[in-house]
Coordinates of C-alpha atoms in Angstrom, one line a residue:
Chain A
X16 CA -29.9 -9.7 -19.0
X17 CA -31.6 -10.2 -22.3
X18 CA -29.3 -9.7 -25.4
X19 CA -25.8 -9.3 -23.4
X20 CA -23.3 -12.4 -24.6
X21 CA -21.6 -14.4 -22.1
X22 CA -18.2 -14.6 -23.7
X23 CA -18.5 -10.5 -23.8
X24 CA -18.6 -10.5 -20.1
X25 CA -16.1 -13.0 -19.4
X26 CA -14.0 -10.6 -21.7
X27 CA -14.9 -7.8 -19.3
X28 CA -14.4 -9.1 -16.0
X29 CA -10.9 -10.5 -17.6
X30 CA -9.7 -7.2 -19.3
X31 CA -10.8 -5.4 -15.4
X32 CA -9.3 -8.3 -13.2
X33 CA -6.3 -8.3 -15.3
X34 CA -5.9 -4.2 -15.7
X35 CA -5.3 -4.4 -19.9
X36 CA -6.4 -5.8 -22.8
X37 CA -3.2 -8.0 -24.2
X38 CA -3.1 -9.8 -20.7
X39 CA -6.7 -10.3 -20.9
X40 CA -6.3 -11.9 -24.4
X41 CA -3.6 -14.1 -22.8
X42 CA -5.5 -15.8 -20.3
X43 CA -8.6 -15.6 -22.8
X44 CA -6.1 -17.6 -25.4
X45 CA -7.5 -15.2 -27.8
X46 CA -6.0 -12.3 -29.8
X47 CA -5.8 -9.0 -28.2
X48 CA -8.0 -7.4 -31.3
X49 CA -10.7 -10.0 -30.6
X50 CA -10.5 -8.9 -27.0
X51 CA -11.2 -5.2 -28.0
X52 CA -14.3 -6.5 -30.0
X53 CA -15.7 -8.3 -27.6
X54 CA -15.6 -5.1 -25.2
X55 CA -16.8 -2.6 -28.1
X56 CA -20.1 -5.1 -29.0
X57 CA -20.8 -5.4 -25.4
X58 CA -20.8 -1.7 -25.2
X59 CA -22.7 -0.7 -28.0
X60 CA -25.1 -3.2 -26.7
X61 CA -25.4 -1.4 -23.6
X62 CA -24.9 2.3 -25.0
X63 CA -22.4 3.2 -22.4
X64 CA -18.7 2.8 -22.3
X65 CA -17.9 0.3 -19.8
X66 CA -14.1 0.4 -19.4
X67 CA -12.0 3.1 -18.6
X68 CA -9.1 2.5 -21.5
X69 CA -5.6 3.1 -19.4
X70 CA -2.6 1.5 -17.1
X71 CA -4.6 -0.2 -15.9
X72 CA -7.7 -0.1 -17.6
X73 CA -10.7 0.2 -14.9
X74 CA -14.6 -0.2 -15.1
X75 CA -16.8 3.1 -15.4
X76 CA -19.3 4.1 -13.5
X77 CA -21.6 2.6 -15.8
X78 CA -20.1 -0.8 -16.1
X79 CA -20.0 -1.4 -12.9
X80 CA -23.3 -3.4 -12.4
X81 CA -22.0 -5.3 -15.3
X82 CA -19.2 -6.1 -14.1
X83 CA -20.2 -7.8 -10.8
X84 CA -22.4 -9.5 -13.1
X85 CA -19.2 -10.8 -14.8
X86 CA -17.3 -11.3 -12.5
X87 CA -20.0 -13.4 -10.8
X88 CA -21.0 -15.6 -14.3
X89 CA -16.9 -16.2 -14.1
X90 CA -16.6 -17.8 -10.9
X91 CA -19.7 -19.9 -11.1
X92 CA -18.7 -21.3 -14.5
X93 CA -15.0 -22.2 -13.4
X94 CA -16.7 -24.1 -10.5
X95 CA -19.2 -25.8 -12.9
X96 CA -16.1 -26.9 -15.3
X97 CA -14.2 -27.7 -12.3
X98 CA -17.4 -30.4 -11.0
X99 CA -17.7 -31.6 -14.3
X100 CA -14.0 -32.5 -15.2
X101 CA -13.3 -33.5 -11.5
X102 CA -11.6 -31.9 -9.0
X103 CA -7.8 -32.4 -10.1
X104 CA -8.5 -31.8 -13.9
X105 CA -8.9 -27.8 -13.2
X106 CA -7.6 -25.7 -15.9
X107 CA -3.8 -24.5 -15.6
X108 CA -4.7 -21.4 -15.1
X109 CA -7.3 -21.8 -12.0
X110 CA -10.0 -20.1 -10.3
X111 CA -9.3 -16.4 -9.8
X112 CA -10.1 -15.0 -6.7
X113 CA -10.0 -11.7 -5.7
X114 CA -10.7 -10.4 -2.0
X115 CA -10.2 -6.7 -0.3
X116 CA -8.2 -6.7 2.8
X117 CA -7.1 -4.0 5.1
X118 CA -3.4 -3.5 5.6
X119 CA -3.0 -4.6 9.1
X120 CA -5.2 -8.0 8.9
X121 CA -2.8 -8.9 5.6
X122 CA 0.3 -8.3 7.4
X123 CA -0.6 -10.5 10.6
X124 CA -3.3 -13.2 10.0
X125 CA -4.9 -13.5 6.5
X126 CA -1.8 -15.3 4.7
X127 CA -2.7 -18.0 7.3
X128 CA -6.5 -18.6 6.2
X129 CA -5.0 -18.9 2.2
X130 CA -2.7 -21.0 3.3
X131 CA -5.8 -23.3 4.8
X132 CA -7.8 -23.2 1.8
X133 CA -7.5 -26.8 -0.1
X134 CA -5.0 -26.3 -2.7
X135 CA -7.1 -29.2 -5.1
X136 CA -9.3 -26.3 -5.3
X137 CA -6.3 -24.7 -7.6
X138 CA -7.4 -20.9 -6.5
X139 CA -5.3 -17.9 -7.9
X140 CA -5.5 -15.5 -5.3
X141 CA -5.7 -11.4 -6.5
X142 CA -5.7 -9.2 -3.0
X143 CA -6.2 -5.9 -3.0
X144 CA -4.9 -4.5 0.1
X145 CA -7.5 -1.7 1.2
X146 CA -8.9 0.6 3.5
X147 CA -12.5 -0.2 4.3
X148 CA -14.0 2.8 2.4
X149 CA -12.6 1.4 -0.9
X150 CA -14.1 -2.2 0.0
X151 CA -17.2 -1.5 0.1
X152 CA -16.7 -0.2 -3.8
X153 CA -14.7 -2.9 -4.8
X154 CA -17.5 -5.5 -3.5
X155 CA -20.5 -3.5 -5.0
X156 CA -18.7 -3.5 -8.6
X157 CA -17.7 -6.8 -8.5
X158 CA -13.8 -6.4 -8.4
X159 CA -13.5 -8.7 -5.4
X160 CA -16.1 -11.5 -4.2
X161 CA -15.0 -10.6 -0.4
X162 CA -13.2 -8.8 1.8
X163 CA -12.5 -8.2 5.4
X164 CA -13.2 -4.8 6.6
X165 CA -14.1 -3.0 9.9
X166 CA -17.7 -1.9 8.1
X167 CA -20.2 -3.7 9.6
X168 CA -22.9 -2.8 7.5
X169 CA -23.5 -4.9 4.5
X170 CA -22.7 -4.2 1.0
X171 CA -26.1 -4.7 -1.0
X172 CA -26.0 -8.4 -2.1
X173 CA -23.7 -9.0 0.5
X174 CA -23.7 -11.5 3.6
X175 CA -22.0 -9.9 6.5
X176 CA -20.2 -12.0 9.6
X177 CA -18.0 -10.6 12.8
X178 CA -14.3 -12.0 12.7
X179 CA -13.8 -10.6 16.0
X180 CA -11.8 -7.5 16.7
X181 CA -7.9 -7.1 16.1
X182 CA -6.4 -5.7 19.6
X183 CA -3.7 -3.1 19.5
X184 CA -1.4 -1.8 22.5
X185 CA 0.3 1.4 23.1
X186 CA 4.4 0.5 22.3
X187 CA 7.2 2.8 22.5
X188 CA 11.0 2.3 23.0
X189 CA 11.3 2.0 26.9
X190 CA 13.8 5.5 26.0
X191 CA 10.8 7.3 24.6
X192 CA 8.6 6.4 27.7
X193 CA 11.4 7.6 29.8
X194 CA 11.6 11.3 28.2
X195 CA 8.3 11.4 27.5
X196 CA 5.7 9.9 29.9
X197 CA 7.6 9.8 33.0
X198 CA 4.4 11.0 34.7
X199 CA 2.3 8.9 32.8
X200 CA -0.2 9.0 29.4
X201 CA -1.2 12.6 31.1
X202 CA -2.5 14.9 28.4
X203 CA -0.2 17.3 28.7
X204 CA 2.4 14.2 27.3
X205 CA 0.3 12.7 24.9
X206 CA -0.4 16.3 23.4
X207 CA 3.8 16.2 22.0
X208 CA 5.0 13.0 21.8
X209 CA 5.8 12.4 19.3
X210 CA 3.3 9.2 17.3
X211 CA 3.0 7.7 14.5
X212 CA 0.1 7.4 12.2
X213 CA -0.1 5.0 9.4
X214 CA -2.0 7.1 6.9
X215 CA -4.5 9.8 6.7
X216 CA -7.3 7.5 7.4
X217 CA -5.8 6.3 10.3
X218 CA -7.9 7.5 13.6
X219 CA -6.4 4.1 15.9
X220 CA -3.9 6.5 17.8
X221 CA -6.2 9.4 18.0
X222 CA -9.2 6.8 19.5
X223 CA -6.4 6.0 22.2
X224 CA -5.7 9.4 22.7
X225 CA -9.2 10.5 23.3
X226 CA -10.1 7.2 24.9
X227 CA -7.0 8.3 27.5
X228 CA -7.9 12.0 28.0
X229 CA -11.3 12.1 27.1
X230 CA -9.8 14.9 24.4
X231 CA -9.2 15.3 21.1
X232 CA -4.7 16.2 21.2
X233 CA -2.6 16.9 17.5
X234 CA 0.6 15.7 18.5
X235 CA 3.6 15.9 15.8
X236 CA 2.9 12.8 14.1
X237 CA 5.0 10.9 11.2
X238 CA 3.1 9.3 8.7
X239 CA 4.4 5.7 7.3
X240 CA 2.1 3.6 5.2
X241 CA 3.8 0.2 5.6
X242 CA 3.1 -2.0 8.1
X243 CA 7.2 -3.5 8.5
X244 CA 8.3 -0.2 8.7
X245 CA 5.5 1.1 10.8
X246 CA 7.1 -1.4 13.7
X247 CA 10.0 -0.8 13.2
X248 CA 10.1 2.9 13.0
X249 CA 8.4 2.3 16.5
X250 CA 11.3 -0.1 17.8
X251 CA 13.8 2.8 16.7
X252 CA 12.2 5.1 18.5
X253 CA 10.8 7.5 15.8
X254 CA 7.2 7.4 17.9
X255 CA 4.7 5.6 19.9
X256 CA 2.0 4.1 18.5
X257 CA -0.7 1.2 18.6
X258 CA 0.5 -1.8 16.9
X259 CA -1.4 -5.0 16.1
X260 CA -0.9 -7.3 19.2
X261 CA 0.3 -10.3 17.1
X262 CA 2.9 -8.1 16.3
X263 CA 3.3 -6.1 19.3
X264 CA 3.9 -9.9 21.4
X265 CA 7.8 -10.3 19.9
X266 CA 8.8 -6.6 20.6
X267 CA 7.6 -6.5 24.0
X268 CA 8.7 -10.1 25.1
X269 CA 12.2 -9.1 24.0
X270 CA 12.1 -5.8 25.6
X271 CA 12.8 -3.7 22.8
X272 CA 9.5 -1.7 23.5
X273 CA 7.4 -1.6 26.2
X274 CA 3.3 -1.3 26.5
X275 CA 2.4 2.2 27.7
X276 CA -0.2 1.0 29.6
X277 CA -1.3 -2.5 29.8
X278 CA -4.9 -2.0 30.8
X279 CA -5.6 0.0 27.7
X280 CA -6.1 -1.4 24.4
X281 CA -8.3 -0.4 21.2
X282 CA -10.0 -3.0 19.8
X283 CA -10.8 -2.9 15.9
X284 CA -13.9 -5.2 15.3
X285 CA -13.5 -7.0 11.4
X286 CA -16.0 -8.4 9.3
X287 CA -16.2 -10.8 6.3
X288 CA -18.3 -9.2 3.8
X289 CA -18.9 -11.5 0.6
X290 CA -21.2 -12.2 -2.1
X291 CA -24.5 -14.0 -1.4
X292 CA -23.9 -16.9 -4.0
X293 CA -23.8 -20.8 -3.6
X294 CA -20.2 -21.5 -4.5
X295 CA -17.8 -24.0 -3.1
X296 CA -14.8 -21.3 -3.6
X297 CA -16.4 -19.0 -1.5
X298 CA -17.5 -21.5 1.1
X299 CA -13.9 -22.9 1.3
X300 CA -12.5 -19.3 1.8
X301 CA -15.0 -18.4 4.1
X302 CA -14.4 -21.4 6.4
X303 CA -10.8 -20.5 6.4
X304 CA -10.6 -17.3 7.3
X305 CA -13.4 -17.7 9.8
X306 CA -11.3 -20.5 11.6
X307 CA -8.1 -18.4 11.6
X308 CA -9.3 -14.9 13.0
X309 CA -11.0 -17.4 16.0
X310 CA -7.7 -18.3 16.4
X311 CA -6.3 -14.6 16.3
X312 CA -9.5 -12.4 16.9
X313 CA -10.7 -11.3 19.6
Chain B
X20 CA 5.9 35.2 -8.9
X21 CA 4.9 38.9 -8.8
X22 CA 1.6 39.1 -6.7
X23 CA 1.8 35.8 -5.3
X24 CA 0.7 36.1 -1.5
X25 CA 3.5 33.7 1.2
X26 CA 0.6 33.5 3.3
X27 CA -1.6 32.2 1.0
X28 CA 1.1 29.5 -0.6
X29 CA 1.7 28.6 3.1
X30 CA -1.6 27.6 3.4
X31 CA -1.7 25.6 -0.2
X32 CA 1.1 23.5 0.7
X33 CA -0.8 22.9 4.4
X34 CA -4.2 21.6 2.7
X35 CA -2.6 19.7 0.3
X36 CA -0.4 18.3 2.9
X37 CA -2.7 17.7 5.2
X38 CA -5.3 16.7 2.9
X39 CA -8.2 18.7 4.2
X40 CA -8.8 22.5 5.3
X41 CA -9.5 21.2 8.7
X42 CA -6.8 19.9 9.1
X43 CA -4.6 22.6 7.4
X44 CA -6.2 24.9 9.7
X45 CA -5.2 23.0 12.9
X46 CA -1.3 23.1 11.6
X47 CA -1.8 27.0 11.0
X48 CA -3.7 27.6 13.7
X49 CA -5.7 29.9 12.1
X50 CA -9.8 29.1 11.4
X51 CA -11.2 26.9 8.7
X52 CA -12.9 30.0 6.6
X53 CA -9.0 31.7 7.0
X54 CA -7.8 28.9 5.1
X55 CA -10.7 28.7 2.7
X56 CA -10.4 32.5 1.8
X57 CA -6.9 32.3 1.4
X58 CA -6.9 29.3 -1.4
X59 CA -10.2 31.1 -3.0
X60 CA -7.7 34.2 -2.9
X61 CA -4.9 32.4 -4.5
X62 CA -7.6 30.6 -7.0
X63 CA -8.8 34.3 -8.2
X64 CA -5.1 35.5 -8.7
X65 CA -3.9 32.8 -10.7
X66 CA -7.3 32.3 -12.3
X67 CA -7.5 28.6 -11.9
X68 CA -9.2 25.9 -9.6
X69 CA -5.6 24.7 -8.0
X70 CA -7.1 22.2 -5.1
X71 CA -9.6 19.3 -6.0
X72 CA -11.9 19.3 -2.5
X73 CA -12.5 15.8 -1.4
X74 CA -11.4 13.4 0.6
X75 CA -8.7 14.1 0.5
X76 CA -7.8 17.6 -1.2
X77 CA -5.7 16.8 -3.9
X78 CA -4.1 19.4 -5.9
X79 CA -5.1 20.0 -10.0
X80 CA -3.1 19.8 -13.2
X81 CA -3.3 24.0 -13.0
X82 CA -2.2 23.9 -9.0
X83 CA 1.1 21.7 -9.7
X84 CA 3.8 24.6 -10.0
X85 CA 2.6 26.4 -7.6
X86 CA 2.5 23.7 -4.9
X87 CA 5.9 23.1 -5.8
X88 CA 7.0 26.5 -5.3
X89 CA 4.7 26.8 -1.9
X90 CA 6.0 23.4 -0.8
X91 CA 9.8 24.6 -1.1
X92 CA 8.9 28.3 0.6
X93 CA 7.6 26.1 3.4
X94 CA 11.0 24.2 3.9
X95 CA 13.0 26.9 3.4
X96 CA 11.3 29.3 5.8
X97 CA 11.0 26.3 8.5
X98 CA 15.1 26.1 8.1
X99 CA 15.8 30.0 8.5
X100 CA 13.1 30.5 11.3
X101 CA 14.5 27.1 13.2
X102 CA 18.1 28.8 12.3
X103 CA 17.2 32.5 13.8
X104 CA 16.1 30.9 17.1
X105 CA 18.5 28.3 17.4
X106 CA 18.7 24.3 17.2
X107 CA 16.6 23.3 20.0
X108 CA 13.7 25.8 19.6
X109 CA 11.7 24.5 17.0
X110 CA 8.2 25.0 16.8
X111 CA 6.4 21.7 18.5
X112 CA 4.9 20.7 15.2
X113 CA 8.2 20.4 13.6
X114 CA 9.3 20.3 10.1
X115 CA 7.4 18.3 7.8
X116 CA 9.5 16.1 5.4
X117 CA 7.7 14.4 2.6
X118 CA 9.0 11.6 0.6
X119 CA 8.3 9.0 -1.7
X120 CA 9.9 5.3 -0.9
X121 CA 9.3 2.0 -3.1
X122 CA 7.6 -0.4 -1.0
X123 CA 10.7 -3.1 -0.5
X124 CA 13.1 0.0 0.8
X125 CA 10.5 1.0 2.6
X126 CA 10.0 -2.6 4.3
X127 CA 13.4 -3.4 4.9
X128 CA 16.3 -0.7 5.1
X129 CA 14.4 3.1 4.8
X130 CA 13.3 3.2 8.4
X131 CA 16.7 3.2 9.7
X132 CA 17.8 5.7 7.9
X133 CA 15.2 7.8 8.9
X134 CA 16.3 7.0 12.7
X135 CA 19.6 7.9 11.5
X136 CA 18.5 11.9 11.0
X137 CA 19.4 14.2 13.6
X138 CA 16.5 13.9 15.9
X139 CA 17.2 18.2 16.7
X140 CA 16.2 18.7 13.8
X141 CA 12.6 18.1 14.9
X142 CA 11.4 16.6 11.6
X143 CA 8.4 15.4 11.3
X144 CA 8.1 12.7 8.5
X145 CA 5.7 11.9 5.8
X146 CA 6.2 9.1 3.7
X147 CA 4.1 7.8 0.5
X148 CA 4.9 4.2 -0.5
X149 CA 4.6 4.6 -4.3
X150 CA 6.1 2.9 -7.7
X151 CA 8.3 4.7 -9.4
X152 CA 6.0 6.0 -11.7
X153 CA 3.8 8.0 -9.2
X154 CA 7.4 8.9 -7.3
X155 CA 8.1 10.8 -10.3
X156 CA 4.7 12.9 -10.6
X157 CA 4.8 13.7 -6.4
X158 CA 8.2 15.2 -7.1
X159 CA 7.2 16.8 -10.3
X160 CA 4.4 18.6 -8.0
X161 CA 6.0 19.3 -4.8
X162 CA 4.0 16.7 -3.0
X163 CA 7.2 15.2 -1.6
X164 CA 10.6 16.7 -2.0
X165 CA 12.5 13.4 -2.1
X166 CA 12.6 10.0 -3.4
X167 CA 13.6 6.4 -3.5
X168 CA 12.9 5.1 -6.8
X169 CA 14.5 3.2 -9.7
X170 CA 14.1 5.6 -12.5
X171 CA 17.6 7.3 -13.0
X172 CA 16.6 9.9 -15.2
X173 CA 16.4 13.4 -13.2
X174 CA 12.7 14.4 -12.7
X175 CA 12.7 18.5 -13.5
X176 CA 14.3 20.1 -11.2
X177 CA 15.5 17.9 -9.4
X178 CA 19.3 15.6 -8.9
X179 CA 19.1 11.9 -8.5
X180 CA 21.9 9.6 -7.0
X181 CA 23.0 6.1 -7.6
X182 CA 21.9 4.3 -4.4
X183 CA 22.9 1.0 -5.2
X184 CA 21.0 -2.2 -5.8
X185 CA 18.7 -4.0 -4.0
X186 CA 19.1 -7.7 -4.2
X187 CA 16.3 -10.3 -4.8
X188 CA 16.9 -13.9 -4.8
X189 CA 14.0 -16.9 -5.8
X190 CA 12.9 -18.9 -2.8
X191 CA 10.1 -21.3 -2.4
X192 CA 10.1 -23.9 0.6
X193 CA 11.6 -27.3 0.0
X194 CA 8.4 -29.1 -0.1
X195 CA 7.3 -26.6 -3.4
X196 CA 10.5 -26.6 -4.9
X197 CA 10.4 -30.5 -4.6
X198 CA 7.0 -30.7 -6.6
X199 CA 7.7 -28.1 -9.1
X200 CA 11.4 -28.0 -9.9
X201 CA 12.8 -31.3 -9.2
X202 CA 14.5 -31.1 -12.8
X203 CA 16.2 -27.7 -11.8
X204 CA 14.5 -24.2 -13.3
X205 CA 13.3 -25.7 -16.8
X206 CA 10.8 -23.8 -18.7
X207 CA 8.1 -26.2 -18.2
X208 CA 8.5 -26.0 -14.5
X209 CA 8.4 -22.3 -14.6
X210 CA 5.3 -22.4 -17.2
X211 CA 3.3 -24.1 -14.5
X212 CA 4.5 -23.5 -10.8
X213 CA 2.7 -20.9 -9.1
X214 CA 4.2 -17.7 -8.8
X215 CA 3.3 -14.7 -6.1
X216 CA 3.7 -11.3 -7.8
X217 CA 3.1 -8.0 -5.6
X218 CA 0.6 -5.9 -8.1
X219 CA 0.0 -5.3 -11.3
X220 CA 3.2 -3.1 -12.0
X221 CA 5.5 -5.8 -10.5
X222 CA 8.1 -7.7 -12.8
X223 CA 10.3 -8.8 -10.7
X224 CA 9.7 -12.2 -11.1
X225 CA 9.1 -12.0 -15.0
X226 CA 12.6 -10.6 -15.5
X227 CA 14.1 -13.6 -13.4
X228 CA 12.0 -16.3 -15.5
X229 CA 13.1 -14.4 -18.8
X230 CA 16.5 -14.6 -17.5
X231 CA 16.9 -18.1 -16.7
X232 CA 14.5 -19.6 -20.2
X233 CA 15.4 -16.7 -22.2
X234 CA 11.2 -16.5 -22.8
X235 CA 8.2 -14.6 -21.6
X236 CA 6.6 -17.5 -19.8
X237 CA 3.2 -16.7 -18.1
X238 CA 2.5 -18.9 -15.4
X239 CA -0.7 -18.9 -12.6
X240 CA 0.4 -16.1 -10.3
X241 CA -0.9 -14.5 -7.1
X242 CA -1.2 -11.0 -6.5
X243 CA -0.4 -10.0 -2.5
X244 CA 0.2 -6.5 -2.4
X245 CA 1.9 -6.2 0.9
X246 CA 5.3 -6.8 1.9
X247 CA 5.0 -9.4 5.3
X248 CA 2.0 -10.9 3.7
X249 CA 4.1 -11.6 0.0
X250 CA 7.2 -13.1 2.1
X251 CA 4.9 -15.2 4.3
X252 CA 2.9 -16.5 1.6
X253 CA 6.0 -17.9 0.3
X254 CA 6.9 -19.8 3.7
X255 CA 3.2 -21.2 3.5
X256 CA 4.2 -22.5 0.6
X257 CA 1.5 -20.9 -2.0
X258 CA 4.0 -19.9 -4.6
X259 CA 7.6 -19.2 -5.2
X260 CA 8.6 -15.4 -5.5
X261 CA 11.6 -13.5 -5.8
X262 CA 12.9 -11.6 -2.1
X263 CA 14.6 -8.8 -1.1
X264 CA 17.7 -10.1 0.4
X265 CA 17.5 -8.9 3.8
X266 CA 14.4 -10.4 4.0
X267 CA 15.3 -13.6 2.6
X268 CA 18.5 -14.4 4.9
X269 CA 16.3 -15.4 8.0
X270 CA 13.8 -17.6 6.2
X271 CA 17.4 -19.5 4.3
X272 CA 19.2 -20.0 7.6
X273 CA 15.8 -21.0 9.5
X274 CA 15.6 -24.1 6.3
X275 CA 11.9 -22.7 6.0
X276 CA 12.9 -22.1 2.6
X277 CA 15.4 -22.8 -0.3
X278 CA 16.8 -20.5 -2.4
X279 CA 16.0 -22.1 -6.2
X280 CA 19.1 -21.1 -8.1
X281 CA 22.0 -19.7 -5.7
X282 CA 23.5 -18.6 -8.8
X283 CA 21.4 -16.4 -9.7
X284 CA 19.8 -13.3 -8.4
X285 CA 18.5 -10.1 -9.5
X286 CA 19.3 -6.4 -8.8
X287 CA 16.8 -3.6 -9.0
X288 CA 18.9 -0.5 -8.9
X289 CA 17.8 2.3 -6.9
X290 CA 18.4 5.8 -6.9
X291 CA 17.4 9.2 -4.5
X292 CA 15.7 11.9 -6.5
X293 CA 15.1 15.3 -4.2
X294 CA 14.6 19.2 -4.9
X295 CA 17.8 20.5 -6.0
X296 CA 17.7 23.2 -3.1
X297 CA 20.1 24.1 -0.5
X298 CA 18.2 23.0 2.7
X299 CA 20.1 21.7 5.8
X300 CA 16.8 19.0 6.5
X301 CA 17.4 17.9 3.1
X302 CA 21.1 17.5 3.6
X303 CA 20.7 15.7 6.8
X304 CA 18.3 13.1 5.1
X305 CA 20.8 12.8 1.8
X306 CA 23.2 11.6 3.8
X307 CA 21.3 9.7 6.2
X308 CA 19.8 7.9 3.0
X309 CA 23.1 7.1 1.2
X310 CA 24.8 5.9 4.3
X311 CA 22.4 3.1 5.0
X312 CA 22.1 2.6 1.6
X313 CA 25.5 1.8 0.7
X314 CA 25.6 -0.9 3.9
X315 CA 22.4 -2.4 2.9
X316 CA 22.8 -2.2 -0.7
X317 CA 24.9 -3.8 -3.7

């Protein structure tokens, strides 16, 4: 990248990581106006503007490919400093790390692999929680170094690995069962239950549905994007619907739900998509959450 | 709205709902090309693009009033129809109630006030877990008709309620609070103890270090943008972090963690914006709403 400055694109991947320009200056310990320099020279070096100005400020189209770049020169520097100071003497503010993953993962096993990386590695963790279209973005501009995600493909510049599949299971109250599917998941049931559906993108309950009936049925379905209230929107009877089975475990053992049928389940297969770099951060992550979804995966 | 077609509002409100003209054309019942002539129709009248096609349809700057309008036609004809063939004849797709909920209502007290709706009413409900900010523009443009949100002041057309406050209190787990704040909640402490922080738009925790130093103190934070995974993080000990109080009980009692200043707490007043509009649904969800509220809230 002849003629682009590194302390321009630190400035970049800080004033994107950190979604504005005076919180950018204050992990940059410089002045907001050199900040806003920095970006402008880097820009009319490139011919293109490179950051969307807003709350919060985002990357163009254009700056994308620089900002991976950035974002990249960033974390290999912080590990460099880190080597060469020794591993206790990291700066205050530590290694950022940023990682995409999907709602449902967060909310059940991920917090678990964080918690496993060494803390003398002083990360700051920045997780985006995301559906796997979005991922893929985020990892091809540079905004996170990883994510988990159920696309199998690989990002370009990306190393791919199967975490295993998360298992969901049919729960309803054992009321709703009662009104509902006295005769069983028949379609003529499943085709006005009432379910519920996390969000548009979700297709879990609709894979059961067709896996079930071998049909495609558009029951009245209630849409809440929140995994807590998801469950428990389920234990109050607002629905049935497939819930994660680390989840699912509690309700069921205390009989405040019941599994519609315990020889179905979907499984969701995840993958660890991240950056093709040599970086102990990324190794230390990666051996995490690679031991914890064994654990938890199927 | 002289030469504004029902029909064709009807099926405005049902792609933007739904977010695609498949899917509006499934609810209607009609074909896809019905639904696409219709909002071409509509597009000529008012001679304006009013629906972004993508994934999903999202309604335009120009399309916002009239969403509004086609969003509240919707209700109100779903109410007199359900009213002219009695209680328990609904159609089987039901009403369709969007609203707006900040994520920590969501999470913790929302869903049983939702459980708490007549279920005759046949509701079918479809929430967005949004900032206040955003709350504010969905109501602006019809895309939900109700909201929890801590902005007091009345969006357009619309009357908002005190709800009460939700109340956050600082935990950590002994073993971080040991290591950090051995001297108590002194500004150095709080300069350099890690901190979790939801997103970008969160201040929660800012406000409570401002409030105990009396000074903007910036200290290494992670961002964890989901509600199980933010209180779980703080029970793996990767920051401190201030928590809802209904969520925080259960970890005090358990002794997984402390609560760093008893004294001290913070309340993030809430309030319910909707449509000012007589609607029995929206009634029966008022109430509902400020019933729970006021045994949840302070």
């Amino acid at each position: 990248m002849e003629g682009v400055d590194s302390t321009q694109l630190r400035t970049l991947a800080a004033v994107v990581g950190e979604g504005s320009f005076d919180r950018a200056a204050r992990l940059l310990h410089v002045t907001q106006s050199a900040v806003s320099q920095r970006i402008k020279a880097l820009e009319a070096t490139v011919g293109q503007v490179l950051v969307r100005r807003g709350r919060p400020c985002r990357i163009t189209e254009a700056g994308r490919p620089l900002l991976r770049l950035a974002s990249q020169l960033v974390l290999l520097e912080s590990e460099a400093l880190a080597e060469a100071r020794g591993p206790l003497a990291g700066t205050r503010d530590g290694t950022r790390v940023a990682v995409a993953v999907n709602a449902d993962s967060l909310a059940t096993w991920f917090v678990d692999a964080l918690a496993r990386v060494p803390a003398e590695l002083a990360l700051r963790f920045d997780v985006r929680q995301d559906d796997q279209d979005h991922s893929a973005e985020l990892l091809r501009d540079g905004s996170v170094l990883a994510a988990v995600t159920a696309q199998r493909e690989a990002v370009q510049g990306c190393r791919v690995r199967r975490l295993g599949a998360l298992r969901y299971r049919a729960l309803a109250t054992p009321e709703l069962a009662g009104r509902w599917f006295a005769d069983g998941l028949t379609a003529a049931a499943l085709a006005v239950a009432p379910v519920l559906v996390f969000d548009r993108k979700d297709r879990v309950q609709h894979r059961f549905i067709r896996a079930v009936t071998g049909r495609d049925l558009y029951p009245p379905a209630h849409y809440l994007p929140s995994v807590p209230a998801f469950s428990e929107a389920v234990r109050r009877g607002l629905g049935w619907a497939l819930i994660p089975e680390p989840l699912a475990g509690p309700d069921l053992a205390a009989g405040v739900c019941v599994d519609l049928d315990p020889t179905r389940h979907v499984d969701v297969p995840l993958y660890w998509q991240h950056w093709r770099l040599e970086s102990t951060v990324l190794d230390a992550l990666t051996a995490a959450v690679r031991a914890v979804a064994a654990e938890t995966l199927h």
